[in-house]
Amino acid sequence: MNQLALDLLQPLQPQLSNFIAGRNAEALAALQALAAGGSAERSVYLWGGSGCGRTHLARALLAAGGWAWTADGDPERPGLAVLDRVEPLDGPGQVALFNRLNAVRANPRCASVVTGDTAPAQLALREDLRTRLGWGLVYQLQPLTDDEKLAALRAHAAARGVQVAEDLLPYVLSHLPRDLRTLTAALDALDAFALARQRALTVPLLKDWLAQAGAAPPP
């Protein structure tokens, strides 16, 4: 699927409510409590590889009232500070985040969620910052399995009242980008394409849609 086809998609805006938790139900519940102001633990670190959902969750927290942390901000600012990917921080940035985490520890009006690629102890950061990232809740996010993605796509289709051919969703999963936001958006776009042409949602229709969008139809 080429960039032209991807540009035509309109993925759902990340929300905590549309995050498919899979094996991450405990992490999602902790973030929901934190966003609602009902969590005793105000520091959360999320880590995992590509496709685990950490960026979705970070953006969802911003949509839920959090604010994007920056190194030049007030470390004592009340509310939920969100930093997606801690690894790129330079020296001054690491000091600033160290100060923010100290403020979270000391001030019940402050909270922080930080994400990264690896567990705190494995980050190539200052030792004192690694320690503070591990002070609160730490969750390794697990990517959805193929079966979980298929179940989520079937549930999304059912919620829209859409009937799909039995072989369509496995085909979509094996031939399109594998992150669930793109897969869901592709299903929505394909449904609109089918409605406009009064056709059923099938693999041949998907190939026609991709060809019209400028993508080479998959074999």
mmCIF file with all atom_site columns, C-alpha atoms in Angstrom:
data_model
loop_
_atom_site.group_PDB
_atom_site.id
_atom_site.type_symbol
_atom_site.label_atom_id
_atom_site.label_alt_id
_atom_site.label_comp_id
_atom_site.label_asym_id
_atom_site.label_entity_id
_atom_site.label_seq_id
_atom_site.pdbx_PDB_ins_code
_atom_site.Cartn_x
_atom_site.Cartn_y
_atom_site.Cartn_z
_atom_site.occupancy
_atom_site.B_iso_or_equiv
_atom_site.pdbx_formal_charge
_atom_site.auth_seq_id
_atom_site.auth_comp_id
_atom_site.auth_asym_id
_atom_site.auth_atom_id
_atom_site.pdbx_PDB_model_num
ATOM 1   C CA . MET A 1 1   ? 0.000   0.000   0.000  1.00 0.00 ? 1   MET A CA 1
ATOM 2   C CA . ASN A 1 2   ? 1.743   3.209   -1.107 1.00 0.00 ? 2   ASN A CA 1
ATOM 3   C CA . GLN A 1 3   ? 1.770   6.643   0.503  1.00 0.00 ? 3   GLN A CA 1
ATOM 4   C CA . LEU A 1 4   ? -0.957  7.976   -1.805 1.00 0.00 ? 4   LEU A CA 1
ATOM 5   C CA . ALA A 1 5   ? -3.365  5.327   -0.578 1.00 0.00 ? 5   ALA A CA 1
ATOM 6   C CA . LEU A 1 6   ? -2.362  5.939   3.040  1.00 0.00 ? 6   LEU A CA 1
ATOM 7   C CA . ASP A 1 7   ? -2.972  9.675   2.635  1.00 0.00 ? 7   ASP A CA 1
ATOM 8   C CA . LEU A 1 8   ? -6.591  8.971   1.699  1.00 0.00 ? 8   LEU A CA 1
ATOM 9   C CA . LEU A 1 9   ? -7.260  7.265   5.023  1.00 0.00 ? 9   LEU A CA 1
ATOM 10  C CA . GLN A 1 10  ? -8.779  9.081   7.978  1.00 0.00 ? 10  GLN A CA 1
ATOM 11  C CA . PRO A 1 11  ? -7.843  7.120   11.104 1.00 0.00 ? 11  PRO A CA 1
ATOM 12  C CA . LEU A 1 12  ? -9.859  7.603   14.255 1.00 0.00 ? 12  LEU A CA 1
ATOM 13  C CA . GLN A 1 13  ? -8.414  10.206  16.578 1.00 0.00 ? 13  GLN A CA 1
ATOM 14  C CA . PRO A 1 14  ? -6.650  8.461   19.468 1.00 0.00 ? 14  PRO A CA 1
ATOM 15  C CA . GLN A 1 15  ? -8.827  8.225   22.557 1.00 0.00 ? 15  GLN A CA 1
ATOM 16  C CA . LEU A 1 16  ? -8.551  6.063   25.632 1.00 0.00 ? 16  LEU A CA 1
ATOM 17  C CA . SER A 1 17  ? -12.011 4.758   24.754 1.00 0.00 ? 17  SER A CA 1
ATOM 18  C CA . ASN A 1 18  ? -10.959 3.477   21.305 1.00 0.00 ? 18  ASN A CA 1
ATOM 19  C CA . PHE A 1 19  ? -7.699  1.862   22.403 1.00 0.00 ? 19  PHE A CA 1
ATOM 20  C CA . ILE A 1 20  ? -7.951  -1.914  21.938 1.00 0.00 ? 20  ILE A CA 1
ATOM 21  C CA . ALA A 1 21  ? -6.299  -3.120  25.117 1.00 0.00 ? 21  ALA A CA 1
ATOM 22  C CA . GLY A 1 22  ? -5.656  -6.783  24.388 1.00 0.00 ? 22  GLY A CA 1
ATOM 23  C CA . ARG A 1 23  ? -3.092  -7.827  26.999 1.00 0.00 ? 23  ARG A CA 1
ATOM 24  C CA . ASN A 1 24  ? -2.696  -4.189  28.119 1.00 0.00 ? 24  ASN A CA 1
ATOM 25  C CA . ALA A 1 25  ? -5.918  -3.905  30.105 1.00 0.00 ? 25  ALA A CA 1
ATOM 26  C CA . GLU A 1 26  ? -4.125  -3.130  33.377 1.00 0.00 ? 26  GLU A CA 1
ATOM 27  C CA . ALA A 1 27  ? -2.093  -0.331  31.786 1.00 0.00 ? 27  ALA A CA 1
ATOM 28  C CA . LEU A 1 28  ? -5.192  1.161   30.153 1.00 0.00 ? 28  LEU A CA 1
ATOM 29  C CA . ALA A 1 29  ? -7.108  1.087   33.440 1.00 0.00 ? 29  ALA A CA 1
ATOM 30  C CA . ALA A 1 30  ? -4.227  2.865   35.194 1.00 0.00 ? 30  ALA A CA 1
ATOM 31  C CA . LEU A 1 31  ? -4.165  5.605   32.552 1.00 0.00 ? 31  LEU A CA 1
ATOM 32  C CA . GLN A 1 32  ? -7.927  6.037   32.670 1.00 0.00 ? 32  GLN A CA 1
ATOM 33  C CA . ALA A 1 33  ? -7.736  6.496   36.436 1.00 0.00 ? 33  ALA A CA 1
ATOM 34  C CA . LEU A 1 34  ? -4.850  8.936   36.080 1.00 0.00 ? 34  LEU A CA 1
ATOM 35  C CA . ALA A 1 35  ? -6.650  11.000  33.426 1.00 0.00 ? 35  ALA A CA 1
ATOM 36  C CA . ALA A 1 36  ? -9.742  11.112  35.621 1.00 0.00 ? 36  ALA A CA 1
ATOM 37  C CA . GLY A 1 37  ? -7.741  12.302  38.620 1.00 0.00 ? 37  GLY A CA 1
ATOM 38  C CA . GLY A 1 38  ? -8.534  9.188   40.612 1.00 0.00 ? 38  GLY A CA 1
ATOM 39  C CA . SER A 1 39  ? -5.145  7.491   40.718 1.00 0.00 ? 39  SER A CA 1
ATOM 40  C CA . ALA A 1 40  ? -2.963  7.315   43.800 1.00 0.00 ? 40  ALA A CA 1
ATOM 41  C CA . GLU A 1 41  ? 0.097   6.790   41.569 1.00 0.00 ? 41  GLU A CA 1
ATOM 42  C CA . ARG A 1 42  ? 0.801   9.887   39.468 1.00 0.00 ? 42  ARG A CA 1
ATOM 43  C CA . SER A 1 43  ? 3.860   8.722   37.500 1.00 0.00 ? 43  SER A CA 1
ATOM 44  C CA . VAL A 1 44  ? 3.559   6.147   34.723 1.00 0.00 ? 44  VAL A CA 1
ATOM 45  C CA . TYR A 1 45  ? 6.183   4.864   32.297 1.00 0.00 ? 45  TYR A CA 1
ATOM 46  C CA . LEU A 1 46  ? 5.060   2.906   29.225 1.00 0.00 ? 46  LEU A CA 1
ATOM 47  C CA . TRP A 1 47  ? 7.491   0.992   27.051 1.00 0.00 ? 47  TRP A CA 1
ATOM 48  C CA . GLY A 1 48  ? 7.461   -1.387  24.130 1.00 0.00 ? 48  GLY A CA 1
ATOM 49  C CA . GLY A 1 49  ? 8.394   -1.852  20.510 1.00 0.00 ? 49  GLY A CA 1
ATOM 50  C CA . SER A 1 50  ? 6.813   -0.484  17.362 1.00 0.00 ? 50  SER A CA 1
ATOM 51  C CA . GLY A 1 51  ? 3.092   -1.132  17.116 1.00 0.00 ? 51  GLY A CA 1
ATOM 52  C CA . CYS A 1 52  ? 2.509   -1.639  20.839 1.00 0.00 ? 52  CYS A CA 1
ATOM 53  C CA . GLY A 1 53  ? 0.181   1.385   21.111 1.00 0.00 ? 53  GLY A CA 1
ATOM 54  C CA . ARG A 1 54  ? 2.257   3.743   23.223 1.00 0.00 ? 54  ARG A CA 1
ATOM 55  C CA . THR A 1 55  ? 1.865   6.696   20.839 1.00 0.00 ? 55  THR A CA 1
ATOM 56  C CA . HIS A 1 56  ? -1.887  6.119   20.634 1.00 0.00 ? 56  HIS A CA 1
ATOM 57  C CA . LEU A 1 57  ? -2.057  6.232   24.432 1.00 0.00 ? 57  LEU A CA 1
ATOM 58  C CA . ALA A 1 58  ? 0.140   9.333   24.663 1.00 0.00 ? 58  ALA A CA 1
ATOM 59  C CA . ARG A 1 59  ? -2.038  11.196  22.145 1.00 0.00 ? 59  ARG A CA 1
ATOM 60  C CA . ALA A 1 60  ? -5.177  9.945   23.867 1.00 0.00 ? 60  ALA A CA 1
ATOM 61  C CA . LEU A 1 61  ? -3.976  11.388  27.167 1.00 0.00 ? 61  LEU A CA 1
ATOM 62  C CA . LEU A 1 62  ? -3.409  14.746  25.477 1.00 0.00 ? 62  LEU A CA 1
ATOM 63  C CA . ALA A 1 63  ? -6.958  14.581  24.135 1.00 0.00 ? 63  ALA A CA 1
ATOM 64  C CA . ALA A 1 64  ? -8.169  13.770  27.654 1.00 0.00 ? 64  ALA A CA 1
ATOM 65  C CA . GLY A 1 65  ? -6.736  16.966  29.098 1.00 0.00 ? 65  GLY A CA 1
ATOM 66  C CA . GLY A 1 66  ? -3.031  16.300  29.419 1.00 0.00 ? 66  GLY A CA 1
ATOM 67  C CA . TRP A 1 67  ? -0.390  18.630  28.024 1.00 0.00 ? 67  TRP A CA 1
ATOM 68  C CA . ALA A 1 68  ? 2.740   17.942  26.013 1.00 0.00 ? 68  ALA A CA 1
ATOM 69  C CA . TRP A 1 69  ? 5.799   18.160  28.251 1.00 0.00 ? 69  TRP A CA 1
ATOM 70  C CA . THR A 1 70  ? 8.676   20.346  27.050 1.00 0.00 ? 70  THR A CA 1
ATOM 71  C CA . ALA A 1 71  ? 12.081  20.827  28.591 1.00 0.00 ? 71  ALA A CA 1
ATOM 72  C CA . ASP A 1 72  ? 11.640  24.590  28.902 1.00 0.00 ? 72  ASP A CA 1
ATOM 73  C CA . GLY A 1 73  ? 8.337   24.356  30.772 1.00 0.00 ? 73  GLY A CA 1
ATOM 74  C CA . ASP A 1 74  ? 7.674   24.903  34.461 1.00 0.00 ? 74  ASP A CA 1
ATOM 75  C CA . PRO A 1 75  ? 8.473   21.615  36.237 1.00 0.00 ? 75  PRO A CA 1
ATOM 76  C CA . GLU A 1 76  ? 5.869   22.498  38.883 1.00 0.00 ? 76  GLU A CA 1
ATOM 77  C CA . ARG A 1 77  ? 3.027   23.025  36.404 1.00 0.00 ? 77  ARG A CA 1
ATOM 78  C CA . PRO A 1 78  ? -0.107  21.273  37.705 1.00 0.00 ? 78  PRO A CA 1
ATOM 79  C CA . GLY A 1 79  ? -1.784  18.627  35.616 1.00 0.00 ? 79  GLY A CA 1
ATOM 80  C CA . LEU A 1 80  ? -0.751  15.676  33.506 1.00 0.00 ? 80  LEU A CA 1
ATOM 81  C CA . ALA A 1 81  ? 2.456   16.107  31.495 1.00 0.00 ? 81  ALA A CA 1
ATOM 82  C CA . VAL A 1 82  ? 2.903   13.667  28.608 1.00 0.00 ? 82  VAL A CA 1
ATOM 83  C CA . LEU A 1 83  ? 6.184   12.836  26.858 1.00 0.00 ? 83  LEU A CA 1
ATOM 84  C CA . ASP A 1 84  ? 6.109   10.319  24.010 1.00 0.00 ? 84  ASP A CA 1
ATOM 85  C CA . ARG A 1 85  ? 9.604   8.805   23.585 1.00 0.00 ? 85  ARG A CA 1
ATOM 86  C CA . VAL A 1 86  ? 12.136  9.794   26.185 1.00 0.00 ? 86  VAL A CA 1
ATOM 87  C CA . GLU A 1 87  ? 15.181  8.545   24.275 1.00 0.00 ? 87  GLU A CA 1
ATOM 88  C CA . PRO A 1 88  ? 15.902  11.683  22.191 1.00 0.00 ? 88  PRO A CA 1
ATOM 89  C CA . LEU A 1 89  ? 16.306  13.943  25.240 1.00 0.00 ? 89  LEU A CA 1
ATOM 90  C CA . ASP A 1 90  ? 19.652  15.738  25.396 1.00 0.00 ? 90  ASP A CA 1
ATOM 91  C CA . GLY A 1 91  ? 21.476  16.569  28.623 1.00 0.00 ? 91  GLY A CA 1
ATOM 92  C CA . PRO A 1 92  ? 19.443  19.662  29.567 1.00 0.00 ? 92  PRO A CA 1
ATOM 93  C CA . GLY A 1 93  ? 16.243  17.855  28.608 1.00 0.00 ? 93  GLY A CA 1
ATOM 94  C CA . GLN A 1 94  ? 17.096  14.985  30.914 1.00 0.00 ? 94  GLN A CA 1
ATOM 95  C CA . VAL A 1 95  ? 17.706  17.413  33.772 1.00 0.00 ? 95  VAL A CA 1
ATOM 96  C CA . ALA A 1 96  ? 14.349  19.079  33.078 1.00 0.00 ? 96  ALA A CA 1
ATOM 97  C CA . LEU A 1 97  ? 12.514  15.756  33.105 1.00 0.00 ? 97  LEU A CA 1
ATOM 98  C CA . PHE A 1 98  ? 14.360  14.781  36.307 1.00 0.00 ? 98  PHE A CA 1
ATOM 99  C CA . ASN A 1 99  ? 13.000  17.978  37.869 1.00 0.00 ? 99  ASN A CA 1
ATOM 100 C CA . ARG A 1 100 ? 9.485   17.260  36.627 1.00 0.00 ? 100 ARG A CA 1
ATOM 101 C CA . LEU A 1 101 ? 9.488   13.767  38.109 1.00 0.00 ? 101 LEU A CA 1
ATOM 102 C CA . ASN A 1 102 ? 10.708  15.178  41.417 1.00 0.00 ? 102 ASN A CA 1
ATOM 103 C CA . ALA A 1 103 ? 7.803   17.639  41.315 1.00 0.00 ? 103 ALA A CA 1
ATOM 104 C CA . VAL A 1 104 ? 5.357   14.820  40.613 1.00 0.00 ? 104 VAL A CA 1
ATOM 105 C CA . ARG A 1 105 ? 6.705   12.968  43.614 1.00 0.00 ? 105 ARG A CA 1
ATOM 106 C CA . ALA A 1 106 ? 6.305   16.008  45.862 1.00 0.00 ? 106 ALA A CA 1
ATOM 107 C CA . ASN A 1 107 ? 3.129   17.645  44.561 1.00 0.00 ? 107 ASN A CA 1
ATOM 108 C CA . PRO A 1 108 ? -0.191  15.758  44.364 1.00 0.00 ? 108 PRO A CA 1
ATOM 109 C CA . ARG A 1 109 ? -1.396  18.228  41.722 1.00 0.00 ? 109 ARG A CA 1
ATOM 110 C CA . CYS A 1 110 ? 1.295   17.074  39.271 1.00 0.00 ? 110 CYS A CA 1
ATOM 111 C CA . ALA A 1 111 ? 1.357   13.909  37.176 1.00 0.00 ? 111 ALA A CA 1
ATOM 112 C CA . SER A 1 112 ? 3.435   12.560  34.298 1.00 0.00 ? 112 SER A CA 1
ATOM 113 C CA . VAL A 1 113 ? 3.297   9.835   31.685 1.00 0.00 ? 113 VAL A CA 1
ATOM 114 C CA . VAL A 1 114 ? 6.460   9.055   29.742 1.00 0.00 ? 114 VAL A CA 1
ATOM 115 C CA . THR A 1 115 ? 6.987   6.467   27.008 1.00 0.00 ? 115 THR A CA 1
ATOM 116 C CA . GLY A 1 116 ? 10.091  4.778   25.664 1.00 0.00 ? 116 GLY A CA 1
ATOM 117 C CA . ASP A 1 117 ? 11.410  1.888   23.628 1.00 0.00 ? 117 ASP A CA 1
ATOM 118 C CA . THR A 1 118 ? 12.831  -0.093  26.540 1.00 0.00 ? 118 THR A CA 1
ATOM 119 C CA . ALA A 1 119 ? 12.531  -0.611  30.281 1.00 0.00 ? 119 ALA A CA 1
ATOM 120 C CA . PRO A 1 120 ? 13.873  2.240   32.462 1.00 0.00 ? 120 PRO A CA 1
ATOM 121 C CA . ALA A 1 121 ? 17.016  0.373   33.484 1.00 0.00 ? 121 ALA A CA 1
ATOM 122 C CA . GLN A 1 122 ? 17.990  -0.127  29.826 1.00 0.00 ? 122 GLN A CA 1
ATOM 123 C CA . LEU A 1 123 ? 17.636  3.482   28.707 1.00 0.00 ? 123 LEU A CA 1
ATOM 124 C CA . ALA A 1 124 ? 20.780  5.326   27.647 1.00 0.00 ? 124 ALA A CA 1
ATOM 125 C CA . LEU A 1 125 ? 20.002  8.195   30.017 1.00 0.00 ? 125 LEU A CA 1
ATOM 126 C CA . ARG A 1 126 ? 21.288  9.598   33.302 1.00 0.00 ? 126 ARG A CA 1
ATOM 127 C CA . GLU A 1 127 ? 21.173  7.046   36.091 1.00 0.00 ? 127 GLU A CA 1
ATOM 128 C CA . ASP A 1 128 ? 19.152  9.323   38.369 1.00 0.00 ? 128 ASP A CA 1
ATOM 129 C CA . LEU A 1 129 ? 16.569  9.879   35.606 1.00 0.00 ? 129 LEU A CA 1
ATOM 130 C CA . ARG A 1 130 ? 16.309  6.151   34.913 1.00 0.00 ? 130 ARG A CA 1
ATOM 131 C CA . THR A 1 131 ? 15.705  5.599   38.612 1.00 0.00 ? 131 THR A CA 1
ATOM 132 C CA . ARG A 1 132 ? 12.928  8.180   38.732 1.00 0.00 ? 132 ARG A CA 1
ATOM 133 C CA . LEU A 1 133 ? 11.216  6.779   35.648 1.00 0.00 ? 133 LEU A CA 1
ATOM 134 C CA . GLY A 1 134 ? 10.968  3.548   37.594 1.00 0.00 ? 134 GLY A CA 1
ATOM 135 C CA . TRP A 1 135 ? 9.543   5.176   40.713 1.00 0.00 ? 135 TRP A CA 1
ATOM 136 C CA . GLY A 1 136 ? 5.925   4.932   39.599 1.00 0.00 ? 136 GLY A CA 1
ATOM 137 C CA . LEU A 1 137 ? 3.955   2.414   37.569 1.00 0.00 ? 137 LEU A CA 1
ATOM 138 C CA . VAL A 1 138 ? 5.897   0.771   34.731 1.00 0.00 ? 138 VAL A CA 1
ATOM 139 C CA . TYR A 1 139 ? 4.098   -1.171  32.010 1.00 0.00 ? 139 TYR A CA 1
ATOM 140 C CA . GLN A 1 140 ? 5.511   -3.078  29.087 1.00 0.00 ? 140 GLN A CA 1
ATOM 141 C CA . LEU A 1 141 ? 2.901   -2.711  26.350 1.00 0.00 ? 141 LEU A CA 1
ATOM 142 C CA . GLN A 1 142 ? 2.227   -5.851  24.331 1.00 0.00 ? 142 GLN A CA 1
ATOM 143 C CA . PRO A 1 143 ? 1.272   -5.553  20.642 1.00 0.00 ? 143 PRO A CA 1
ATOM 144 C CA . LEU A 1 144 ? -2.003  -7.100  19.584 1.00 0.00 ? 144 LEU A CA 1
ATOM 145 C CA . THR A 1 145 ? -1.834  -10.594 18.174 1.00 0.00 ? 145 THR A CA 1
ATOM 146 C CA . ASP A 1 146 ? -3.244  -11.248 14.707 1.00 0.00 ? 146 ASP A CA 1
ATOM 147 C CA . ASP A 1 147 ? -6.265  -12.925 16.286 1.00 0.00 ? 147 ASP A CA 1
ATOM 148 C CA . GLU A 1 148 ? -6.855  -9.846  18.485 1.00 0.00 ? 148 GLU A CA 1
ATOM 149 C CA . LYS A 1 149 ? -6.572  -7.542  15.460 1.00 0.00 ? 149 LYS A CA 1
ATOM 150 C CA . LEU A 1 150 ? -9.048  -9.665  13.500 1.00 0.00 ? 150 LEU A CA 1
ATOM 151 C CA . ALA A 1 151 ? -11.453 -9.649  16.441 1.00 0.00 ? 151 ALA A CA 1
ATOM 152 C CA . ALA A 1 152 ? -11.131 -5.865  16.721 1.00 0.00 ? 152 ALA A CA 1
ATOM 153 C CA . LEU A 1 153 ? -11.766 -5.393  12.985 1.00 0.00 ? 153 LEU A CA 1
ATOM 154 C CA . ARG A 1 154 ? -14.805 -7.682  13.110 1.00 0.00 ? 154 ARG A CA 1
ATOM 155 C CA . ALA A 1 155 ? -16.152 -5.750  16.107 1.00 0.00 ? 155 ALA A CA 1
ATOM 156 C CA . HIS A 1 156 ? -15.561 -2.451  14.291 1.00 0.00 ? 156 HIS A CA 1
ATOM 157 C CA . ALA A 1 157 ? -17.379 -3.717  11.201 1.00 0.00 ? 157 ALA A CA 1
ATOM 158 C CA . ALA A 1 158 ? -20.270 -4.999  13.324 1.00 0.00 ? 158 ALA A CA 1
ATOM 159 C CA . ALA A 1 159 ? -20.531 -1.658  15.149 1.00 0.00 ? 159 ALA A CA 1
ATOM 160 C CA . ARG A 1 160 ? -20.893 0.078   11.774 1.00 0.00 ? 160 ARG A CA 1
ATOM 161 C CA . GLY A 1 161 ? -23.445 -2.491  10.574 1.00 0.00 ? 161 GLY A CA 1
ATOM 162 C CA . VAL A 1 162 ? -21.059 -3.587  7.834  1.00 0.00 ? 162 VAL A CA 1
ATOM 163 C CA . GLN A 1 163 ? -21.050 -7.107  6.412  1.00 0.00 ? 163 GLN A CA 1
ATOM 164 C CA . VAL A 1 164 ? -17.733 -8.309  5.040  1.00 0.00 ? 164 VAL A CA 1
ATOM 165 C CA . ALA A 1 165 ? -16.733 -11.381 3.078  1.00 0.00 ? 165 ALA A CA 1
ATOM 166 C CA . GLU A 1 166 ? -15.237 -14.097 5.253  1.00 0.00 ? 166 GLU A CA 1
ATOM 167 C CA . ASP A 1 167 ? -11.819 -13.858 3.608  1.00 0.00 ? 167 ASP A CA 1
ATOM 168 C CA . LEU A 1 168 ? -11.607 -10.048 3.467  1.00 0.00 ? 168 LEU A CA 1
ATOM 169 C CA . LEU A 1 169 ? -10.314 -9.197  6.952  1.00 0.00 ? 169 LEU A CA 1
ATOM 170 C CA . PRO A 1 170 ? -7.543  -11.841 6.993  1.00 0.00 ? 170 PRO A CA 1
ATOM 171 C CA . TYR A 1 171 ? -6.546  -10.539 3.551  1.00 0.00 ? 171 TYR A CA 1
ATOM 172 C CA . VAL A 1 172 ? -6.525  -6.921  4.788  1.00 0.00 ? 172 VAL A CA 1
ATOM 173 C CA . LEU A 1 173 ? -4.392  -7.943  7.760  1.00 0.00 ? 173 LEU A CA 1
ATOM 174 C CA . SER A 1 174 ? -1.832  -9.720  5.587  1.00 0.00 ? 174 SER A CA 1
ATOM 175 C CA . HIS A 1 175 ? -1.553  -7.104  2.821  1.00 0.00 ? 175 HIS A CA 1
ATOM 176 C CA . LEU A 1 176 ? -1.953  -3.687  4.471  1.00 0.00 ? 176 LEU A CA 1
ATOM 177 C CA . PRO A 1 177 ? 0.105   -1.901  7.150  1.00 0.00 ? 177 PRO A CA 1
ATOM 178 C CA . ARG A 1 178 ? -0.399  -3.851  10.336 1.00 0.00 ? 178 ARG A CA 1
ATOM 179 C CA . ASP A 1 179 ? -1.134  -1.130  12.895 1.00 0.00 ? 179 ASP A CA 1
ATOM 180 C CA . LEU A 1 180 ? -4.753  -1.223  13.970 1.00 0.00 ? 180 LEU A CA 1
ATOM 181 C CA . ARG A 1 181 ? -5.420  2.508   13.370 1.00 0.00 ? 181 ARG A CA 1
ATOM 182 C CA . THR A 1 182 ? -4.502  2.120   9.691  1.00 0.00 ? 182 THR A CA 1
ATOM 183 C CA . LEU A 1 183 ? -6.372  -1.167  9.340  1.00 0.00 ? 183 LEU A CA 1
ATOM 184 C CA . THR A 1 184 ? -9.526  0.318   10.868 1.00 0.00 ? 184 THR A CA 1
ATOM 185 C CA . ALA A 1 185 ? -9.282  3.424   8.706  1.00 0.00 ? 185 ALA A CA 1
ATOM 186 C CA . ALA A 1 186 ? -8.789  1.243   5.638  1.00 0.00 ? 186 ALA A CA 1
ATOM 187 C CA . LEU A 1 187 ? -11.932 -0.712  6.496  1.00 0.00 ? 187 LEU A CA 1
ATOM 188 C CA . ASP A 1 188 ? -13.903 2.544   6.856  1.00 0.00 ? 188 ASP A CA 1
ATOM 189 C CA . ALA A 1 189 ? -12.581 3.847   3.533  1.00 0.00 ? 189 ALA A CA 1
ATOM 190 C CA . LEU A 1 190 ? -13.354 0.551   1.821  1.00 0.00 ? 190 LEU A CA 1
ATOM 191 C CA . ASP A 1 191 ? -16.905 0.660   3.214  1.00 0.00 ? 191 ASP A CA 1
ATOM 192 C CA . ALA A 1 192 ? -17.416 4.141   1.754  1.00 0.00 ? 192 ALA A CA 1
ATOM 193 C CA . PHE A 1 193 ? -15.996 2.931   -1.574 1.00 0.00 ? 193 PHE A CA 1
ATOM 194 C CA . ALA A 1 194 ? -18.397 -0.041  -1.532 1.00 0.00 ? 194 ALA A CA 1
ATOM 195 C CA . LEU A 1 195 ? -21.430 2.118   -0.722 1.00 0.00 ? 195 LEU A CA 1
ATOM 196 C CA . ALA A 1 196 ? -20.666 4.499   -3.559 1.00 0.00 ? 196 ALA A CA 1
ATOM 197 C CA . ARG A 1 197 ? -20.572 1.571   -5.987 1.00 0.00 ? 197 ARG A CA 1
ATOM 198 C CA . GLN A 1 198 ? -23.312 -0.536  -4.399 1.00 0.00 ? 198 GLN A CA 1
ATOM 199 C CA . ARG A 1 199 ? -20.953 -3.474  -4.036 1.00 0.00 ? 199 ARG A CA 1
ATOM 200 C CA . ALA A 1 200 ? -20.241 -5.924  -1.245 1.00 0.00 ? 200 ALA A CA 1
ATOM 201 C CA . LEU A 1 201 ? -17.037 -5.733  0.792  1.00 0.00 ? 201 LEU A CA 1
ATOM 202 C CA . THR A 1 202 ? -14.871 -8.399  -0.800 1.00 0.00 ? 202 THR A CA 1
ATOM 203 C CA . VAL A 1 203 ? -11.251 -8.986  -1.715 1.00 0.00 ? 203 VAL A CA 1
ATOM 204 C CA . PRO A 1 204 ? -11.854 -7.986  -5.391 1.00 0.00 ? 204 PRO A CA 1
ATOM 205 C CA . LEU A 1 205 ? -13.386 -4.712  -4.174 1.00 0.00 ? 205 LEU A CA 1
ATOM 206 C CA . LEU A 1 206 ? -10.334 -4.076  -2.008 1.00 0.00 ? 206 LEU A CA 1
ATOM 207 C CA . LYS A 1 207 ? -8.074  -4.584  -5.019 1.00 0.00 ? 207 LYS A CA 1
ATOM 208 C CA . ASP A 1 208 ? -10.173 -2.171  -7.062 1.00 0.00 ? 208 ASP A CA 1
ATOM 209 C CA . TRP A 1 209 ? -10.014 0.423   -4.275 1.00 0.00 ? 209 TRP A CA 1
ATOM 210 C CA . LEU A 1 210 ? -6.239  0.127   -3.998 1.00 0.00 ? 210 LEU A CA 1
ATOM 211 C CA . ALA A 1 211 ? -5.836  0.405   -7.757 1.00 0.00 ? 211 ALA A CA 1
ATOM 212 C CA . GLN A 1 212 ? -7.979  3.555   -7.852 1.00 0.00 ? 212 GLN A CA 1
ATOM 213 C CA . ALA A 1 213 ? -6.008  5.015   -4.945 1.00 0.00 ? 213 ALA A CA 1
ATOM 214 C CA . GLY A 1 214 ? -2.773  4.534   -6.886 1.00 0.00 ? 214 GLY A CA 1
ATOM 215 C CA . ALA A 1 215 ? -1.513  1.490   -5.028 1.00 0.00 ? 215 ALA A CA 1
ATOM 216 C CA . ALA A 1 216 ? -0.512  -1.638  -6.823 1.00 0.00 ? 216 ALA A CA 1
ATOM 217 C CA . PRO A 1 217 ? -3.160  -4.243  -5.985 1.00 0.00 ? 217 PRO A CA 1
ATOM 218 C CA . PRO A 1 218 ? -1.654  -7.010  -3.861 1.00 0.00 ? 218 PRO A CA 1
ATOM 219 C CA . PRO A 1 219 ? -1.509  -10.491 -5.390 1.00 0.00 ? 219 PRO A CA 1
#
